[in-house]
XYZ file of N, CA and C in Angstrom:
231
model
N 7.720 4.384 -21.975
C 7.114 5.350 -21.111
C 8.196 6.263 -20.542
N 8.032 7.842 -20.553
C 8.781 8.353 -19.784
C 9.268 8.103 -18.311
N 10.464 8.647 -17.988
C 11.073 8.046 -16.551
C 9.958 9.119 -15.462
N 9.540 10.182 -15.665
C 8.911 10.777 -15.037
C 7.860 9.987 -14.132
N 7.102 10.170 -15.526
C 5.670 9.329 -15.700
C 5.978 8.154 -14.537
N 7.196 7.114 -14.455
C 7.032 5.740 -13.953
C 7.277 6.497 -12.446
N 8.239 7.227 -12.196
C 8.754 7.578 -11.145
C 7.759 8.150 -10.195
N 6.718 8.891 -10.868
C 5.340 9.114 -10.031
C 4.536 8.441 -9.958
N 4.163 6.941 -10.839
C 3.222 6.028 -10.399
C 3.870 5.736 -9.825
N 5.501 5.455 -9.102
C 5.997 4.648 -8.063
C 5.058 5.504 -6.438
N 5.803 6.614 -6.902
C 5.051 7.492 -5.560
C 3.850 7.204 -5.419
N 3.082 7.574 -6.511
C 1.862 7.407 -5.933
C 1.072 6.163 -5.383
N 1.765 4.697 -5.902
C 1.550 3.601 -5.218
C 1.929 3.386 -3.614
N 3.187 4.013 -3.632
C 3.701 3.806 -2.259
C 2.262 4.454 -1.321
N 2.306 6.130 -1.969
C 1.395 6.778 -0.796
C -0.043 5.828 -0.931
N -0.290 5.708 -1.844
C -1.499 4.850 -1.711
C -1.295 3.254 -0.795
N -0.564 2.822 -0.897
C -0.466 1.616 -0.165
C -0.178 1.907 1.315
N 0.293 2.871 1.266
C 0.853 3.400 2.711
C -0.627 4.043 3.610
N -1.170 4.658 2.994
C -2.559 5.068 3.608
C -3.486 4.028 4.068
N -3.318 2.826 3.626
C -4.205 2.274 3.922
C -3.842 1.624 5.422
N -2.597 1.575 5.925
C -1.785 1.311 7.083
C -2.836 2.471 8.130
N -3.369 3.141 8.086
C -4.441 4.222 8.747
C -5.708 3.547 9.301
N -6.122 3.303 10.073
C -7.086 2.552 10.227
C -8.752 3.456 10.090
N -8.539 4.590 9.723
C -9.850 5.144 8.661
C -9.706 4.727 7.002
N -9.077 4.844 6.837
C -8.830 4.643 5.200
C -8.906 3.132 5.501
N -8.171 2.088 5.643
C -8.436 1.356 5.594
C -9.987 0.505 5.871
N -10.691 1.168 6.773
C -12.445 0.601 7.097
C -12.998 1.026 5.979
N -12.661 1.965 5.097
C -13.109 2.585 4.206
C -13.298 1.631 2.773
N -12.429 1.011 2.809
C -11.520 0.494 1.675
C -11.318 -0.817 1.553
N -10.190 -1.808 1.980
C -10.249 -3.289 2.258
C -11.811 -3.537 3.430
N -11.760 -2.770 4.508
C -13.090 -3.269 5.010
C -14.339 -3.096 5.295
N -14.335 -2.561 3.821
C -16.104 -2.362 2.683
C -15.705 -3.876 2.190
N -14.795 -4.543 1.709
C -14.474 -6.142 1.149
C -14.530 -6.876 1.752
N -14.555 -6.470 3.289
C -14.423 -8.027 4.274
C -15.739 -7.749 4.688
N -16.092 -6.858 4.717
C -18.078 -6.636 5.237
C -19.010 -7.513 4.477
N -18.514 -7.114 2.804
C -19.548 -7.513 1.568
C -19.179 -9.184 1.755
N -18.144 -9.838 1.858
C -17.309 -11.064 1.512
C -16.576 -10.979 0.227
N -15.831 -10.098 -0.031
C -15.317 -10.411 -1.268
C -14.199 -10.827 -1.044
N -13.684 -10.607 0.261
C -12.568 -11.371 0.682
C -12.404 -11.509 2.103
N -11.585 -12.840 2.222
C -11.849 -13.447 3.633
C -11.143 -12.399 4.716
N -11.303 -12.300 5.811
C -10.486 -11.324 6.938
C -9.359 -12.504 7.190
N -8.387 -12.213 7.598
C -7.346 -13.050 8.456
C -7.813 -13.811 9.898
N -7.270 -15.009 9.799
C -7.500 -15.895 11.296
C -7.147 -14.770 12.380
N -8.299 -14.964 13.408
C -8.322 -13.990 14.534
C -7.323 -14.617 15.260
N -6.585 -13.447 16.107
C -4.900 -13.735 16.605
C -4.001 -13.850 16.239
N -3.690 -13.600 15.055
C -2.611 -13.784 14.142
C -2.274 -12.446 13.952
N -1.356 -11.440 14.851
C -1.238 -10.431 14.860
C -2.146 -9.218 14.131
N -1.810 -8.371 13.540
C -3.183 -7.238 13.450
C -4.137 -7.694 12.494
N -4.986 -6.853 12.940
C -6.346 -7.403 11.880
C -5.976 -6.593 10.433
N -4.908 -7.096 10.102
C -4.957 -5.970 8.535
C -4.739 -7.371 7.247
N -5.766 -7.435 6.566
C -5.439 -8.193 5.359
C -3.843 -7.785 4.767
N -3.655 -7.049 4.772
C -2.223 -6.665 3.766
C -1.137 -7.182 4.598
N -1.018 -7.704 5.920
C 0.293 -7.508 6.764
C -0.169 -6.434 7.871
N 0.844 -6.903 8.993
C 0.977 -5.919 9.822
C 1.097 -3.967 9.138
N 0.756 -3.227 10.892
C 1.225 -1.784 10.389
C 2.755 -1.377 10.035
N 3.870 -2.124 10.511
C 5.013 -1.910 9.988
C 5.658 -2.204 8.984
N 4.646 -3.752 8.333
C 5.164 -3.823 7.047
C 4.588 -2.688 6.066
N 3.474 -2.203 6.209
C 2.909 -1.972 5.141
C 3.654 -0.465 5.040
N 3.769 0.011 6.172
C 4.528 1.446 6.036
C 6.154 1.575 5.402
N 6.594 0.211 5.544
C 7.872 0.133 4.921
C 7.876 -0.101 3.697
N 7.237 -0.964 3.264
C 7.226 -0.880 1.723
C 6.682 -0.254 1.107
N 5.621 0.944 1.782
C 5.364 2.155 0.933
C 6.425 3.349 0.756
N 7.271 3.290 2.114
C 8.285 4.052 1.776
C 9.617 3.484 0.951
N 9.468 2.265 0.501
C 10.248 1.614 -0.179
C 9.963 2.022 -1.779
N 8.340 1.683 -1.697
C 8.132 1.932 -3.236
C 8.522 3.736 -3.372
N 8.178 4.630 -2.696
C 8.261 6.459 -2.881
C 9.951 6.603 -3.039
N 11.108 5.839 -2.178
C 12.034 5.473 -2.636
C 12.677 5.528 -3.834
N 11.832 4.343 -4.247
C 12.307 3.945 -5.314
C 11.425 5.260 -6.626
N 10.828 5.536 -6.605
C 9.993 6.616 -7.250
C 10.905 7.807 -7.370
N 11.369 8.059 -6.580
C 12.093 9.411 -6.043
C 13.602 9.115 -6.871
N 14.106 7.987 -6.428
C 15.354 7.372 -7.573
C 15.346 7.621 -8.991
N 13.780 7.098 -9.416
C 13.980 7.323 -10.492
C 13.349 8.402 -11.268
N 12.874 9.224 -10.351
C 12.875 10.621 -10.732
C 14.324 11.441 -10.791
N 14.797 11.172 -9.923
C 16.290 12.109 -10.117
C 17.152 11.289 -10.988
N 17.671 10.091 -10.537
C 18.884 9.497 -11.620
C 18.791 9.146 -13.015
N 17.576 9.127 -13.145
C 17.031 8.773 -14.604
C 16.586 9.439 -15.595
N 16.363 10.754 -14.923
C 16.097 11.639 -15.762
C 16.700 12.108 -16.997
């Protein structure tokens, strides 16, 4: 696969994983799944109500993955 090609599904995973750290997108999205039951919600009190992790993880490793996207858009080219 071209380095392009990978370097923008990196981005675009990050921004996508990163949006969901939003708490509209996210009701939208993981919790249309915890409404239906397709998947369990997290034990209440166990810091935020976000299936994925807290809001700071999830924003870091989206800017981790765009990072890494962005890397290998320029050095690899």
């Amino acid at each position: 696969m071209n380095s392009n090609i990978i370097g923008l599904l990196f981005i675009t995973a990050g921004l996508a994983y990163g949006s969901l750290a939003l708490d509209g997108i996210y009701s939208a999205t993981l919790g249309w799944l915890v409404n239906h039951e397709w998947i369990k919600p997290p034990v209440p009190g166990k810091g935020d109500n976000l299936i994925l992790g807290r809001k700071p993880t999830i924003i870091f490793y989206s800017l981790t993955l765009i990072v890494i996207g962005v890397y290998i858009l320029i050095k690899l080219d």
